[in-house]
Short mmCIF file of C-alpha atoms and ligand atoms in Angstrom, two decimals:
data_model
loop_
_atom_site.label_atom_id
_atom_site.label_comp_id
_atom_site.label_asym_id
_atom_site.label_seq_id
_atom_site.Cartn_x
_atom_site.Cartn_y
_atom_site.Cartn_z
CA UNK K 1 -0.76 -66.94 -32.06
CA UNK K 2 1.40 -66.31 -28.97
CA UNK K 3 0.07 -65.22 -25.71
CA UNK K 4 2.92 -63.14 -25.20
CA UNK K 5 1.79 -59.12 -25.78
CA UNK K 6 2.93 -57.89 -28.63
CA UNK K 7 4.92 -54.46 -28.42
CA UNK K 8 5.59 -52.12 -31.53
CA UNK K 9 8.44 -51.56 -32.40
CA UNK K 10 9.32 -48.36 -31.68
CA UNK K 11 13.20 -46.14 -31.79
CA UNK K 12 10.91 -43.66 -29.53
CA UNK K 13 12.14 -43.32 -25.31
CA UNK K 14 13.53 -46.46 -23.35
CA UNK K 15 12.11 -50.30 -24.93
CA UNK K 16 8.52 -50.97 -23.06
CA UNK K 17 9.71 -52.60 -19.23
CA UNK K 18 6.92 -55.20 -19.91
CA UNK K 19 9.89 -56.78 -21.24
CA UNK K 20 11.91 -57.13 -18.61
CA UNK K 21 9.56 -58.17 -16.12
CA UNK K 22 10.08 -61.08 -13.96
CA UNK K 23 8.46 -63.90 -14.95
CA UNK K 24 5.81 -64.49 -11.94
CA UNK K 25 5.33 -60.83 -12.13
CA UNK K 26 4.31 -61.38 -15.39
CA UNK K 27 2.38 -64.03 -14.35
CA UNK K 28 0.44 -61.91 -11.64
CA UNK K 29 0.10 -58.92 -13.20
CA UNK K 30 -3.50 -57.16 -11.11
CA UNK K 31 -3.72 -59.96 -9.02
CA UNK K 32 -1.49 -59.52 -6.16
CA UNK K 33 -3.61 -60.24 -2.92
CA UNK K 34 -1.18 -58.78 -0.13
CA UNK K 35 2.37 -57.93 0.64
CA UNK K 36 3.83 -58.43 3.80
CA UNK K 37 7.85 -57.41 5.53
CA UNK K 38 9.24 -61.38 6.31
CA UNK K 39 13.06 -59.49 8.33
CA UNK K 40 14.76 -56.66 7.48
CA UNK K 41 15.03 -56.58 3.51
CA UNK K 42 13.67 -59.16 3.03
CA UNK K 43 9.14 -58.51 1.88
CA UNK K 44 7.00 -61.35 0.13
CA UNK K 45 4.30 -60.63 -2.19
CA UNK K 46 1.36 -63.13 -2.26
CA UNK K 47 -0.86 -63.53 -5.13
CA UNK K 48 -4.26 -64.51 -5.30
CA UNK K 49 -3.11 -67.79 -7.49
CA UNK K 50 -0.55 -68.54 -4.77
CA UNK K 51 2.60 -67.02 -6.28
CA UNK K 52 4.33 -65.86 -3.82
CA UNK K 53 7.95 -63.08 -5.30
CA UNK K 54 10.24 -62.47 -2.40
CA UNK K 55 12.33 -59.49 -2.58
CA UNK K 56 15.55 -58.80 -0.86
CA UNK K 57 16.25 -55.34 -0.86
CA UNK K 58 19.68 -53.78 -0.66
CA UNK K 59 21.16 -50.05 -0.39
CA UNK K 60 22.95 -48.49 -3.53
CA UNK K 61 25.59 -45.28 -3.24
CA UNK K 62 23.00 -43.86 -6.34
CA UNK K 63 26.34 -42.73 -8.20
CA UNK K 64 27.60 -46.19 -9.89
CA UNK K 65 30.15 -46.83 -11.62
CA UNK K 66 29.69 -49.88 -14.85
CA UNK K 67 31.91 -51.90 -12.81
CA UNK K 68 29.29 -52.03 -9.97
CA UNK K 69 26.75 -52.53 -12.14
CA UNK K 70 28.05 -54.58 -13.89
CA UNK K 71 28.48 -56.82 -10.36
CA UNK K 72 24.04 -56.22 -9.42
CA UNK K 73 23.88 -58.33 -12.86
CA UNK K 74 26.06 -60.83 -12.26
CA UNK K 75 24.17 -61.25 -8.65
CA UNK K 76 20.88 -60.90 -10.43
CA UNK K 77 21.98 -64.48 -12.90
CA UNK K 78 22.98 -65.77 -10.26
CA UNK K 79 20.16 -66.13 -7.74
CA UNK K 80 17.39 -64.43 -9.91
CA UNK K 81 16.88 -65.60 -13.41
CA UNK K 82 18.65 -62.40 -14.63
CA UNK K 83 15.57 -59.78 -12.31
CA UNK K 84 16.51 -56.49 -10.92
CA UNK K 85 14.63 -53.36 -9.99
CA UNK K 86 15.94 -50.08 -8.86
CA UNK K 87 13.46 -48.28 -6.49
CA UNK K 88 12.81 -44.49 -6.72
CA UNK K 89 15.49 -43.98 -3.92
CA UNK K 90 17.92 -46.38 -5.25
CA UNK K 91 17.59 -49.00 -3.34
CA UNK K 92 18.20 -52.28 -5.44
CA UNK K 93 15.49 -54.76 -5.54
CA UNK K 94 16.06 -58.72 -6.46
CA UNK K 95 13.46 -60.69 -6.79
CA UNK K 96 13.34 -64.00 -5.51
CA UNK K 97 10.74 -67.59 -6.28
CA UNK K 98 12.75 -69.53 -4.00
CA UNK K 99 12.34 -68.49 -0.51
CA UNK K 100 15.33 -71.26 0.06
CA UNK K 101 17.77 -68.42 -2.09
CA UNK K 102 17.02 -65.47 0.42
CA UNK K 103 20.14 -66.63 3.07
CA UNK K 104 22.47 -67.11 0.50
CA UNK K 105 21.43 -64.24 -1.42
CA UNK K 106 21.75 -61.76 2.00
CA UNK K 107 25.26 -63.54 2.77
CA UNK K 108 26.42 -62.96 -0.38
CA UNK K 109 25.36 -59.55 -0.39
CA UNK K 110 27.32 -58.81 2.56
CA UNK K 111 30.40 -60.60 1.97
CA UNK K 112 30.36 -57.91 -1.09
CA UNK K 113 29.87 -55.14 0.74
CA UNK K 114 26.42 -54.59 -0.31
CA UNK K 115 24.24 -53.31 2.78
CA UNK K 116 20.68 -55.36 3.14
CA UNK K 117 17.63 -53.26 4.43
CA UNK K 118 15.94 -49.63 4.05
CA UNK K 119 12.71 -51.49 4.34
CA UNK K 120 9.41 -50.84 6.43
CA UNK K 121 10.01 -49.00 9.10
CA UNK K 122 13.59 -48.04 8.92
CA UNK K 123 15.65 -45.48 7.35
CA UNK K 124 15.56 -46.17 3.31
CA UNK K 125 18.81 -45.23 1.26
CA UNK K 126 18.67 -41.35 0.47
CA UNK K 127 17.72 -40.12 -2.80
CA UNK K 128 19.69 -36.72 -4.12
CA UNK K 129 20.60 -34.72 -6.72
CA UNK K 130 24.38 -33.70 -8.23
CA UNK K 131 26.12 -31.98 -6.03
CA UNK K 132 29.82 -30.53 -6.77
CA UNK K 133 30.42 -33.80 -9.31
CA UNK K 134 28.00 -32.41 -12.23
CA UNK K 135 25.71 -29.70 -11.65
CA UNK K 136 26.20 -25.82 -12.20
CA UNK K 137 24.19 -24.26 -9.71
CA UNK K 138 24.88 -26.65 -6.47
CA UNK K 139 24.91 -24.42 -3.19
CA UNK K 140 26.60 -28.13 -1.39
CA UNK K 141 27.46 -31.30 -2.54
CA UNK K 142 25.18 -34.31 -2.82
CA UNK K 143 26.85 -37.59 -2.33
CA UNK K 144 29.38 -35.99 0.60
CA UNK K 145 27.22 -35.09 2.97
CA UNK K 146 24.69 -38.25 2.23
CA UNK K 147 27.85 -40.13 2.77
CA UNK K 148 28.67 -38.81 5.92
CA UNK K 149 24.32 -38.90 6.96
CA UNK K 150 24.47 -42.95 6.12
CA UNK K 151 27.31 -43.60 7.65
CA UNK K 152 26.20 -42.31 10.83
CA UNK K 153 22.75 -43.77 11.05
CA UNK K 154 23.41 -46.89 9.30
CA UNK K 155 21.68 -49.03 12.31
CA UNK K 156 18.50 -47.63 11.45
CA UNK K 157 19.03 -48.80 7.93
CA UNK K 158 20.03 -52.06 8.74
CA UNK K 159 17.23 -52.97 11.30
CA UNK K 160 13.50 -51.61 11.52
CA UNK K 161 14.15 -49.89 15.09
CA UNK K 162 12.39 -46.46 14.34
CA UNK K 163 8.51 -45.73 15.25
CA UNK K 164 7.44 -45.40 11.15
CA UNK K 165 8.98 -45.03 7.73
CA UNK K 166 11.71 -42.06 7.48
CA UNK K 167 12.60 -40.59 4.42
CA UNK K 168 15.65 -38.34 3.87
CA UNK K 169 16.22 -36.72 0.54
CA UNK K 170 19.15 -34.66 -0.43
CA UNK K 171 18.91 -31.57 -3.67
CA UNK K 172 21.76 -29.36 -3.72
CA UNK K 173 19.48 -25.93 -4.64
CA UNK K 174 16.32 -24.93 -4.40
CA UNK K 175 15.71 -25.59 -7.74
CA UNK K 176 14.87 -29.38 -5.87
CA UNK K 177 15.70 -32.19 -8.15
CA UNK K 178 15.60 -34.42 -5.50
CA UNK K 179 11.84 -33.68 -4.38
CA UNK K 180 12.97 -33.24 -1.14
CA UNK K 181 9.45 -30.77 -0.70
CA UNK K 182 7.97 -34.61 0.11
CA UNK K 183 10.76 -36.31 2.84
CA UNK K 184 10.83 -36.76 6.30
CA UNK K 185 13.89 -34.99 6.37
CA UNK K 186 14.88 -32.81 3.31
CA UNK K 187 18.93 -31.23 3.20
CA UNK K 188 18.63 -28.53 0.65
CA UNK K 189 21.30 -27.17 -0.15
CA UNK K 190 20.65 -23.21 -0.35
CA UNK K 191 23.21 -19.62 -1.55
CA UNK K 192 22.53 -16.67 0.15
CA UNK K 193 24.62 -14.33 -1.65
CA UNK K 194 23.47 -13.30 -5.23
CA UNK K 195 24.70 -13.87 -8.60
CA UNK K 196 28.26 -11.82 -8.93
CA UNK K 197 27.75 -10.12 -12.51
CA UNK K 198 31.09 -10.70 -14.59
CA UNK K 199 30.55 -7.76 -17.10
CA UNK K 200 33.20 -9.19 -20.03
CA UNK K 201 31.82 -12.21 -20.30
CA UNK K 202 28.19 -11.76 -19.88
CA UNK K 203 29.03 -9.48 -23.18
CA UNK K 204 30.93 -11.55 -25.04
CA UNK K 205 28.44 -15.19 -24.29
CA UNK K 206 25.01 -14.34 -23.06
CA UNK K 207 21.82 -13.39 -24.84
CA UNK K 208 20.61 -10.06 -22.46
CA UNK K 209 16.68 -11.03 -23.62
CA UNK K 210 16.89 -14.36 -22.43
CA UNK K 211 19.03 -13.58 -19.56
CA UNK K 212 15.84 -10.60 -18.17
CA UNK K 213 12.79 -12.88 -18.61
CA UNK K 214 15.27 -16.03 -17.27
CA UNK K 215 14.50 -13.91 -13.65
CA UNK K 216 11.49 -14.87 -11.82
CA UNK K 217 11.66 -11.57 -9.63
CA UNK K 218 12.44 -9.21 -12.25
CA UNK K 219 15.38 -8.86 -10.46
CA UNK K 220 17.31 -8.43 -13.52
CA UNK K 221 18.01 -4.82 -15.44
CA UNK K 222 19.52 -4.95 -18.84
CA UNK K 223 22.01 -2.52 -19.98
CA UNK K 224 21.70 -2.56 -23.53
CA UNK K 225 24.67 0.60 -24.23
CA UNK K 226 27.52 -1.72 -21.91
CA UNK K 227 25.81 -4.89 -23.24
CA UNK K 228 25.84 -5.86 -19.44
CA UNK K 229 23.44 -6.41 -16.06
CA UNK K 230 22.37 -5.22 -13.60
CA UNK K 231 21.15 -6.97 -10.58
CA UNK K 232 18.45 -5.58 -7.79
CA UNK K 233 19.81 -7.47 -4.74
CA UNK K 234 16.58 -7.44 -2.32
CA UNK K 235 14.62 -8.93 -5.02
CA UNK K 236 17.09 -11.43 -5.98
CA UNK K 237 16.05 -14.98 -4.08
CA UNK K 238 19.36 -16.28 -4.80
CA UNK K 239 17.97 -19.28 -7.17
CA UNK K 240 20.48 -19.64 -9.56
CA UNK K 241 17.98 -19.29 -12.99
CA UNK K 242 20.13 -16.73 -14.41
CA UNK K 243 23.32 -19.03 -14.31
CA UNK K 244 21.87 -21.33 -16.18
CA UNK K 245 21.03 -18.50 -18.88
CA UNK K 246 24.45 -16.87 -18.50
CA UNK K 247 28.04 -18.05 -17.54
CA UNK K 248 28.54 -14.87 -16.69
CA UNK K 249 26.79 -14.26 -13.33
CA UNK K 250 28.11 -17.01 -11.16
CA UNK K 251 26.61 -17.47 -7.60
CA UNK K 252 28.70 -20.10 -6.02
CA UNK K 253 30.27 -18.69 -2.44
CA UNK K 254 32.62 -20.26 0.04
CA UNK K 255 30.66 -18.33 2.31
CA UNK K 256 26.96 -17.63 1.05
CA UNK K 257 26.29 -21.31 0.44
CA UNK K 258 25.70 -24.09 3.00
CA UNK K 259 22.89 -26.57 3.98
CA UNK K 260 19.40 -26.07 5.27
CA UNK K 261 17.19 -28.76 6.90
CA UNK K 262 13.52 -29.34 6.38
CA UNK K 263 11.06 -31.41 8.26
CA UNK K 264 7.35 -33.07 8.34
CA UNK K 265 6.85 -34.15 4.48
CA UNK K 266 5.51 -36.86 3.18
CA UNK K 267 4.11 -38.59 -0.10
CA UNK K 268 1.34 -41.29 1.66
CA UNK K 269 -2.17 -41.11 2.70
CA UNK K 270 -1.85 -43.38 5.53
CA UNK K 271 -3.44 -41.68 8.54
CA UNK K 272 -2.76 -38.23 7.39
CA UNK K 273 -2.82 -36.46 3.58
CA UNK K 274 0.26 -35.82 2.00
CA UNK K 275 2.21 -33.11 3.59
CA UNK K 276 5.68 -30.76 2.95
CA UNK K 277 8.29 -30.28 4.61
CA UNK K 278 9.21 -27.01 6.52
CA UNK K 279 11.62 -25.24 7.84
CA UNK K 280 13.91 -26.39 11.21
CA UNK K 281 17.64 -25.71 10.33
CA UNK K 282 17.90 -22.31 8.25
CA UNK K 283 21.36 -22.48 7.70
CA UNK K 284 24.42 -25.04 8.96
CA UNK K 285 27.70 -24.21 6.32
CA UNK K 286 29.47 -26.66 4.01
CA UNK K 287 32.22 -28.16 6.13
CA UNK K 288 33.20 -31.51 3.98
CA UNK K 289 34.37 -34.28 4.03
CA UNK K 290 32.31 -35.59 6.54
CA UNK K 291 29.66 -32.12 7.31
CA UNK K 292 29.58 -32.56 10.83
CA UNK K 293 27.16 -30.16 11.73
CA UNK K 294 24.72 -31.43 9.21
CA UNK K 295 25.07 -35.56 10.22
CA UNK K 296 25.05 -33.51 14.27
CA UNK K 297 21.31 -31.60 13.86
CA UNK K 298 20.36 -34.49 11.23
CA UNK K 299 20.94 -37.29 13.75
CA UNK K 300 19.33 -35.46 16.73
CA UNK K 301 16.02 -34.98 15.07
CA UNK K 302 15.73 -38.88 14.43
CA UNK K 303 17.04 -39.87 17.73
CA UNK K 304 13.86 -37.51 19.55
CA UNK K 305 11.79 -39.01 17.06
CA UNK K 306 12.66 -42.30 17.51
CA UNK K 307 12.08 -41.67 21.67
CA UNK K 308 9.07 -39.53 21.31
CA UNK K 309 6.94 -41.18 18.45
CA UNK K 310 4.03 -43.41 18.64
CA UNK K 311 4.36 -46.69 16.76
CA UNK K 312 3.84 -45.91 12.68
CA UNK K 313 3.74 -42.08 12.96
CA UNK K 314 5.94 -40.65 10.63
CA UNK K 315 8.30 -37.72 11.84
CA UNK K 316 5.50 -34.44 10.93
CA UNK K 317 2.63 -36.57 12.22
CA UNK K 318 5.23 -36.48 15.22
CA UNK K 319 5.12 -33.16 14.92
CA UNK K 320 2.40 -31.73 14.22
CA UNK K 321 0.77 -33.98 17.26
CA UNK K 322 3.55 -32.36 19.88
CA UNK K 323 3.46 -29.15 18.55
CA UNK K 324 5.95 -27.34 17.13
CA UNK K 325 7.28 -25.50 20.05
CA UNK K 326 7.89 -28.76 21.77
CA UNK K 327 10.27 -29.90 18.63
CA UNK K 328 12.17 -27.29 18.73
CA UNK K 329 12.62 -27.07 22.53
CA UNK K 330 13.19 -31.16 22.39
CA UNK K 331 15.48 -31.33 19.42
CA UNK K 332 17.95 -27.73 21.04
CA UNK K 333 17.15 -26.52 17.41
CA UNK K 334 16.90 -22.83 18.20
CA UNK K 335 13.44 -20.61 16.55
CA UNK K 336 15.17 -17.86 14.16
CA UNK K 337 13.78 -14.92 12.10
CA UNK K 338 13.94 -17.21 9.28
CA UNK K 339 11.29 -19.53 10.46
CA UNK K 340 8.52 -17.04 10.03
CA UNK K 341 7.43 -17.39 6.08
CA UNK K 342 7.00 -13.72 4.57
CA UNK K 343 5.84 -15.00 1.35
CA UNK K 344 2.84 -13.36 0.09
CA UNK K 345 0.36 -16.60 -0.02
CA UNK K 346 1.86 -17.58 3.53
CA UNK K 347 -1.81 -16.72 5.22
CA UNK K 348 -2.48 -19.38 4.77
CA UNK K 349 -0.41 -21.50 6.37
CA UNK K 350 -0.32 -19.39 9.35
CA UNK K 351 -1.42 -21.03 12.40
CA UNK K 352 -5.11 -18.80 12.94
CA UNK K 353 -5.81 -21.17 16.63
CA UNK K 354 -4.88 -19.56 20.09
CA UNK K 355 -4.33 -23.67 20.35
CA UNK K 356 -0.45 -23.51 21.39
CA UNK K 357 0.91 -26.76 22.46
CA UNK K 358 4.07 -26.67 24.87
S1 SF4 N 1 18.79 -29.80 -7.36
FE1 SF4 N 1 19.67 -27.79 -8.81
S2 SF4 N 1 22.19 -27.87 -8.27
FE2 SF4 N 1 21.08 -29.17 -7.54
S3 SF4 N 1 21.46 -30.81 -9.99
FE3 SF4 N 1 19.95 -30.11 -9.25
S4 SF4 N 1 19.20 -28.25 -9.98
FE4 SF4 N 1 21.44 -29.04 -10.20
S1 SF4 N 2 19.36 -15.71 -8.99
FE1 SF4 N 2 17.63 -15.65 -9.13
S2 SF4 N 2 16.58 -14.03 -8.16
FE2 SF4 N 2 18.38 -13.63 -8.14
S3 SF4 N 2 18.63 -12.40 -10.04
FE3 SF4 N 2 19.69 -14.60 -10.81
S4 SF4 N 2 17.38 -15.20 -11.24
FE4 SF4 N 2 16.90 -13.40 -10.09
#
């Protein structure tokens, strides 16, 4: 009988990933002893059996053409027996069992214009959502600001010169497909105006009870007589749920839409527990194609953190240590009324001591 695991045939979901594991990963499953970063973008995993698996990490633009994906596959065929994986932050990782192949692979990637890095105390690829390319409720673009920010911060991707890991994420609306709440720096698209009610479209194409039920703040009132709706603007939090249900309630607005920046989130349990990000900059305008205001604000936060944090300290840990007052002072970000949380359960997060750190 074969010692390969048996996979029952199924037509539900994707095929079992174990079929595609690199042979060394399959052989050493559950036996990995430790891993270490050898240089920017290169890592080794060492097994109890003595096997070593080398990983070379390359950044990707996330929105990929089939031409690029085929190129990745060709590279994996040439160096890795056809094995690669995508990380959750859209990097591509090539697996090597022979360390002699590391430098030729890196040279090949560089020749093709694919950046190597994003590992350890660095900025890794920015995870982002769909933006203007695809989704119907974005308050900003996704790929555009991410490209502009990463172009400016590329040195922090290619080298490991930050105090700790720095994860940046973008979600183009507060539905947050991008899970920005748990990244060191979050770029979050926000709407600032309620939906417009296009009565004609609403009456022809929307089911009023569904639209009313979709609003989390009960801001929508039906008008059954005229088969339309009205919106209580004071109650609206500009979430866009109603527009998902009804094309007659668009909320995109050139002046109202823009970007907010949040800082200090993380998933890791190292040193301190996982944390949600908190508001740093309430609003920056959409300014395509290069989003200069957003890029400048993020660069300032990164450089201030790089200068002031202790080794391995994450952005949120650094802010907690120096105090939020000091964070605003050092980064030059203005503290505004929007920074004061007025959510009814916000009390729990309020500072309740007299320990202010200036
Ligand atoms: S974050 Fe919002 S706008 Fe962006 S892709 Fe997700 S739902 Fe759409
Ligand atoms: S945008 Fe959100 S809060 Fe405002 S009316 Fe629509 S569903 Fe309600």
